[in-house]
mmCIF file of C-alpha atoms in Angstrom:
data_model
loop_
_atom_site.group_PDB
_atom_site.id
_atom_site.type_symbol
_atom_site.label_atom_id
_atom_site.label_comp_id
_atom_site.label_asym_id
_atom_site.label_seq_id
_atom_site.Cartn_x
_atom_site.Cartn_y
_atom_site.Cartn_z
ATOM 1 C CA MET A 31 119.081 48.646 -45.968
ATOM 2 C CA LYS A 32 115.848 50.517 -46.309
ATOM 3 C CA ARG A 33 117.419 53.462 -48.122
ATOM 4 C CA ASN A 34 118.673 51.078 -50.832
ATOM 5 C CA GLN A 35 115.071 50.413 -51.817
ATOM 6 C CA ILE A 36 114.005 54.049 -52.165
ATOM 7 C CA LEU A 37 114.972 54.234 -55.802
ATOM 8 C CA TRP A 38 112.486 55.303 -58.438
ATOM 9 C CA PHE A 39 112.314 55.314 -62.190
ATOM 10 C CA ILE A 40 112.132 58.651 -63.920
ATOM 11 C CA PHE A 41 111.090 58.531 -67.569
ATOM 12 C CA PRO A 42 111.694 61.768 -69.475
ATOM 13 C CA TYR A 43 109.652 61.710 -72.689
ATOM 14 C CA LEU A 44 110.942 63.945 -75.426
ATOM 15 C CA SER A 45 108.678 65.867 -77.738
ATOM 16 C CA ILE A 46 110.830 66.514 -80.793
ATOM 17 C CA TYR A 47 110.384 69.374 -83.225
ATOM 18 C CA GLY A 48 112.593 71.665 -85.267
ATOM 19 C CA PHE A 49 114.470 73.760 -82.741
ATOM 20 C CA SER A 50 115.572 77.356 -83.128
ATOM 21 C CA VAL A 51 117.483 79.576 -80.729
ATOM 22 C CA TYR A 52 114.654 82.083 -81.145
ATOM 23 C CA ASP A 53 112.009 79.676 -79.857
ATOM 24 C CA ASP A 54 110.430 80.319 -76.466
ATOM 25 C CA ILE A 55 111.525 77.187 -74.614
ATOM 26 C CA LEU A 56 109.107 77.889 -71.758
ATOM 27 C CA SER A 57 106.038 78.003 -73.999
ATOM 28 C CA ARG A 58 107.081 74.892 -75.925
ATOM 29 C CA PRO A 59 108.855 72.532 -73.514
ATOM 30 C CA ARG A 60 110.864 69.741 -75.132
ATOM 31 C CA TYR A 61 110.844 67.353 -72.172
ATOM 32 C CA GLN A 62 108.385 65.774 -69.795
ATOM 33 C CA VAL A 63 109.397 64.014 -66.574
ATOM 34 C CA LYS A 64 107.308 61.164 -65.166
ATOM 35 C CA PHE A 65 107.799 59.334 -61.877
ATOM 36 C CA LYS A 66 107.081 55.621 -61.561
ATOM 37 C CA ASP A 67 105.069 54.584 -58.519
ATOM 38 C CA ILE A 68 106.982 51.349 -57.875
ATOM 39 C CA PRO A 69 110.443 51.566 -56.232
ATOM 40 C CA ILE A 70 113.297 49.298 -57.257
ATOM 41 C CA SER A 71 116.237 48.021 -55.265
ATOM 42 C CA ALA A 72 119.771 49.342 -55.491
ATOM 43 C CA GLN A 73 120.902 45.933 -56.759
ATOM 44 C CA ILE A 74 118.584 46.061 -59.775
ATOM 45 C CA ALA A 75 119.666 49.614 -60.537
ATOM 46 C CA ASN A 76 123.347 48.698 -60.372
ATOM 47 C CA ASP A 77 122.775 45.641 -62.561
ATOM 48 C CA ARG A 78 121.169 47.785 -65.254
ATOM 49 C CA LEU A 79 123.994 50.299 -65.121
ATOM 50 C CA LEU A 80 126.481 47.470 -65.521
ATOM 51 C CA TYR A 81 124.483 46.049 -68.437
ATOM 52 C CA ASP A 82 124.556 49.430 -70.193
ATOM 53 C CA SER A 83 128.314 49.743 -69.813
ATOM 54 C CA ASN A 84 128.863 46.236 -71.185
ATOM 55 C CA THR A 85 126.426 46.427 -74.113
ATOM 56 C CA HIS A 86 126.794 50.124 -75.021
ATOM 57 C CA ASN A 87 123.032 50.554 -75.221
ATOM 58 C CA GLN A 88 122.315 53.094 -77.965
ATOM 59 C CA SER A 89 118.607 53.702 -77.311
ATOM 60 C CA ILE A 90 118.511 54.789 -73.639
ATOM 61 C CA ASP A 91 120.776 56.078 -70.877
ATOM 62 C CA HIS A 92 120.560 55.110 -67.205
ATOM 63 C CA GLU A 93 121.880 57.240 -64.382
ATOM 64 C CA ILE A 94 121.458 57.533 -60.614
ATOM 65 C CA LEU A 95 120.757 61.088 -59.435
ATOM 66 C CA LYS A 96 120.168 62.542 -55.990
ATOM 67 C CA LEU A 97 117.408 65.011 -55.090
ATOM 68 C CA ASN A 98 116.540 66.118 -51.543
ATOM 69 C CA ASN A 99 118.648 63.308 -50.079
ATOM 70 C CA GLU A 100 116.737 60.728 -52.141
ATOM 71 C CA LYS A 101 118.322 58.658 -54.895
ATOM 72 C CA TYR A 102 116.528 58.283 -58.223
ATOM 73 C CA PHE A 103 117.202 55.838 -61.031
ATOM 74 C CA CYS A 104 116.730 57.807 -64.246
ATOM 75 C CA THR A 105 116.001 56.436 -67.688
ATOM 76 C CA THR A 106 116.544 58.912 -70.521
ATOM 77 C CA PRO A 107 115.731 58.074 -74.165
ATOM 78 C CA LYS A 108 118.432 59.078 -76.611
ATOM 79 C CA VAL A 109 117.388 61.515 -79.311
ATOM 80 C CA GLU A 110 118.600 61.370 -82.869
ATOM 81 C CA HIS A 111 120.408 64.462 -83.985
ATOM 82 C CA GLU A 112 118.281 66.913 -85.994
ATOM 83 C CA PRO A 113 119.759 69.699 -88.092
ATOM 84 C CA ILE A 114 119.205 73.217 -86.806
ATOM 85 C CA ASP A 115 118.893 76.392 -88.848
ATOM 86 C CA SER A 116 122.646 76.807 -89.223
ATOM 87 C CA GLU A 117 122.851 73.312 -90.762
ATOM 88 C CA GLU A 118 120.225 73.829 -93.471
ATOM 89 C CA THR A 119 121.062 72.809 -96.985
ATOM 90 C CA PRO A 120 121.690 75.674 -99.427
ATOM 91 C CA ASP A 121 118.490 74.830 -101.356
ATOM 92 C CA ALA A 122 116.349 74.788 -98.195
ATOM 93 C CA LYS A 123 117.867 78.055 -97.018
ATOM 94 C CA ALA A 124 117.266 79.737 -100.386
ATOM 95 C CA LYS A 125 113.666 78.499 -100.443
ATOM 96 C CA LYS A 126 113.021 79.867 -96.948
ATOM 97 C CA GLU A 127 114.548 83.236 -97.825
ATOM 98 C CA ASN A 128 112.372 83.449 -100.941
ATOM 99 C CA GLU A 129 109.200 82.593 -98.978
ATOM 100 C CA THR A 130 110.095 85.154 -96.326
ATOM 101 C CA LYS A 131 110.645 87.845 -98.956
ATOM 102 C CA LYS A 132 107.278 87.113 -100.604
ATOM 103 C CA ALA A 133 105.482 87.117 -97.250
ATOM 104 C CA LEU A 134 107.001 90.482 -96.362
ATOM 105 C CA GLU A 135 106.028 91.996 -99.709
ATOM 106 C CA ASN A 136 102.455 90.699 -99.404
ATOM 107 C CA GLY A 137 102.200 91.905 -95.818
ATOM 108 C CA LEU A 138 103.364 95.410 -96.678
ATOM 109 C CA LYS A 139 100.824 95.567 -99.494
ATOM 110 C CA LEU A 140 98.038 94.568 -97.111
ATOM 111 C CA ILE A 141 98.883 97.262 -94.581
ATOM 112 C CA SER A 142 99.564 99.986 -97.172
ATOM 113 C CA PRO A 143 95.957 101.366 -96.860
ATOM 114 C CA LEU A 144 96.941 102.507 -93.356
ATOM 115 C CA GLU A 145 99.283 105.047 -94.935
ATOM 116 C CA ASN A 146 96.717 107.851 -94.853
ATOM 117 C CA SER A 147 95.291 107.134 -91.405
ATOM 118 C CA CYS A 148 96.253 107.546 -87.752
ATOM 119 C CA ILE A 149 95.610 105.172 -84.859
ATOM 120 C CA TYR A 150 95.253 106.565 -81.334
ATOM 121 C CA TYR A 151 95.720 104.643 -78.105
ATOM 122 C CA LEU A 152 95.104 106.070 -74.632
ATOM 123 C CA GLU A 153 97.226 104.764 -71.767
ATOM 124 C CA GLY A 154 96.946 106.747 -68.535
ATOM 125 C CA TRP A 155 98.291 110.257 -68.786
ATOM 126 C CA TRP A 156 99.660 109.693 -72.274
ATOM 127 C CA THR A 157 98.009 109.179 -75.633
ATOM 128 C CA TYR A 158 99.975 107.341 -78.314
ATOM 129 C CA VAL A 159 99.420 107.915 -82.008
ATOM 130 C CA LEU A 160 100.716 106.023 -85.030
ATOM 131 C CA CYS A 161 100.260 107.845 -88.312
ATOM 132 C CA TYR A 162 101.413 105.036 -90.512
ATOM 133 C CA ASN A 163 104.281 105.828 -92.861
ATOM 134 C CA LYS A 164 104.639 109.236 -91.201
ATOM 135 C CA TYR A 165 105.459 109.116 -87.499
ATOM 136 C CA ALA A 166 104.759 107.688 -84.047
ATOM 137 C CA LYS A 167 104.237 110.067 -81.135
ATOM 138 C CA GLN A 168 103.122 110.245 -77.515
ATOM 139 C CA PHE A 169 101.369 113.353 -76.200
ATOM 140 C CA HIS A 170 99.190 114.572 -73.334
ATOM 141 C CA PRO A 171 95.737 115.726 -74.491
ATOM 142 C CA LEU A 172 94.011 118.547 -72.602
ATOM 143 C CA ASP A 173 90.208 118.744 -72.233
ATOM 144 C CA TRP A 174 89.475 115.701 -74.381
ATOM 145 C CA ASP A 175 85.766 115.207 -75.158
ATOM 146 C CA GLY A 176 86.080 111.507 -76.043
ATOM 147 C CA SER A 177 85.900 111.802 -79.835
ATOM 148 C CA GLN A 178 88.488 110.696 -82.387
ATOM 149 C CA LYS A 179 88.243 114.044 -84.158
ATOM 150 C CA SER A 180 89.031 115.841 -80.928
ATOM 151 C CA LEU A 181 92.168 113.729 -80.462
ATOM 152 C CA ARG A 182 93.533 114.883 -83.806
ATOM 153 C CA ILE A 183 92.979 118.509 -82.843
ATOM 154 C CA LEU A 184 94.448 118.042 -79.369
ATOM 155 C CA GLU A 185 97.481 116.297 -80.842
ATOM 156 C CA ASN A 186 98.279 119.368 -82.909
ATOM 157 C CA GLN A 187 97.637 121.701 -79.966
ATOM 158 C CA SER A 188 99.518 119.724 -77.332
ATOM 159 C CA GLU A 189 102.711 121.285 -76.029
ATOM 160 C CA ILE A 190 103.629 118.141 -74.073
ATOM 161 C CA TYR A 191 104.707 115.466 -76.536
ATOM 162 C CA TYR A 192 107.586 113.251 -77.628
ATOM 163 C CA LEU A 193 108.175 112.058 -81.147
ATOM 164 C CA LEU A 194 108.939 108.330 -80.973
ATOM 165 C CA GLY A 195 110.070 107.846 -84.561
ATOM 166 C CA ARG A 196 109.687 108.943 -88.177
ATOM 167 C CA PHE A 197 109.113 106.873 -91.284
ATOM 168 C CA ASN A 198 111.628 107.975 -93.875
ATOM 169 C CA THR A 199 109.837 106.944 -97.052
ATOM 170 C CA SER A 200 106.459 106.094 -98.524
ATOM 171 C CA ILE A 201 105.394 102.578 -99.385
ATOM 172 C CA LYS A 202 105.164 101.858 -103.085
ATOM 173 C CA GLU A 203 103.950 98.530 -104.402
ATOM 174 C CA GLY A 204 104.471 96.886 -101.048
ATOM 175 C CA ILE A 205 108.173 97.779 -100.803
ATOM 176 C CA SER A 206 109.595 99.912 -97.993
ATOM 177 C CA THR A 207 113.153 101.187 -97.650
ATOM 178 C CA PHE A 208 113.153 101.502 -93.854
ATOM 179 C CA SER A 209 113.744 98.483 -91.647
ATOM 180 C CA SER A 210 111.008 95.889 -92.268
ATOM 181 C CA LYS A 211 111.495 92.202 -91.486
ATOM 182 C CA ILE A 212 109.627 89.005 -90.765
ATOM 183 C CA GLU A 213 110.246 87.968 -87.153
ATOM 184 C CA TYR A 214 109.295 84.869 -85.163
ATOM 185 C CA ASN A 215 108.469 84.919 -81.445
ATOM 186 C CA GLY A 216 108.346 81.164 -80.840
ATOM 187 C CA ASP A 217 104.610 80.973 -81.499
ATOM 188 C CA SER A 218 103.802 83.013 -84.596
ATOM 189 C CA TYR A 219 105.303 85.187 -87.304
ATOM 190 C CA TYR A 220 104.844 88.941 -87.547
ATOM 191 C CA ILE A 221 106.089 91.954 -89.480
ATOM 192 C CA SER A 222 108.560 94.094 -87.553
ATOM 193 C CA GLN A 223 109.252 97.678 -88.604
ATOM 194 C CA LYS A 224 111.834 99.762 -86.761
ATOM 195 C CA VAL A 225 111.869 103.536 -87.113
ATOM 196 C CA GLY A 226 114.084 106.113 -85.442
ATOM 197 C CA GLY A 227 114.712 109.840 -85.499
ATOM 198 C CA GLY A 228 112.479 110.628 -82.536
ATOM 199 C CA THR A 229 112.867 113.300 -79.863
ATOM 200 C CA TYR A 230 116.196 113.171 -78.044
ATOM 201 C CA CYS A 231 116.003 111.274 -74.736
ATOM 202 C CA ASN A 232 118.339 112.346 -71.929
ATOM 203 C CA PHE A 233 117.892 109.028 -70.136
ATOM 204 C CA ILE A 234 119.275 106.854 -72.949
ATOM 205 C CA GLN A 235 121.300 109.741 -74.437
ATOM 206 C CA GLU A 236 120.085 109.195 -77.973
ATOM 207 C CA ASN A 237 117.040 109.856 -80.129
ATOM 208 C CA ARG A 238 113.930 107.859 -79.372
ATOM 209 C CA HIS A 239 113.130 104.909 -81.632
ATOM 210 C CA VAL A 240 110.245 102.474 -81.803
ATOM 211 C CA GLU A 241 109.403 99.039 -83.191
ATOM 212 C CA ILE A 242 106.012 98.515 -84.834
ATOM 213 C CA GLN A 243 104.744 94.932 -84.954
ATOM 214 C CA VAL A 244 101.991 93.744 -87.282
ATOM 215 C CA HIS A 245 100.449 90.423 -86.206
ATOM 216 C CA SER A 246 97.630 88.088 -87.289
ATOM 217 C CA PHE A 247 98.408 87.630 -90.962
ATOM 218 C CA SER A 248 97.643 83.991 -91.715
ATOM 219 C CA PHE A 249 99.938 83.913 -94.742
ATOM 220 C CA LEU A 250 102.922 84.397 -92.459
ATOM 221 C CA GLN A 251 102.278 80.939 -91.050
ATOM 222 C CA THR A 252 103.258 79.414 -94.398
ATOM 223 C CA ILE A 253 106.902 80.064 -93.590
ATOM 224 C CA GLU A 254 108.123 76.964 -91.805
ATOM 225 C CA ARG A 255 111.161 76.939 -89.577
#
């Protein structure tokens, strides 16, 4: 008889927002489970299940589940269906595409001053360099004195290097012909640029390629999913 009284309410509360298959479901959970402190009897639980079946309750679902040899009486709110990206109206889809195109054009214009500069990043034995709109490379510098100028010289002198990718065109008026897109990682938007044509890699049996991501542009947040 005692086991019939070890039944608990579980109330999952749903936090509803526009869902996309590209969202990170771990960083933005849609459900929250709460346990009630007061147990109920099996008779009450069965009565409520019977009531649901007779009345076709449209607002909540009741179900008895078992976890670690304990029975739980679960109450789950029903959620109204919300359209996902594939169910957008043609007007909404066209508006989003237009906003995305404008954001990409503005973003490329903002980063165009990088075209005549190189960014170096040291990571262990390797140094990585991005000469924007030219190439991305990794190389091993010898006898580096710690200065940026020295890195440029050592890059040209290094015999141990791999080309990671080449940009195939220059940027004019914020427009680029290589692969540039607005991407969404579940938390923020960013510009993604993919370039190929790097040094051949025996491990993957193809030329190296690299993705360059540009983050932290506030205007990208104006695109709503």
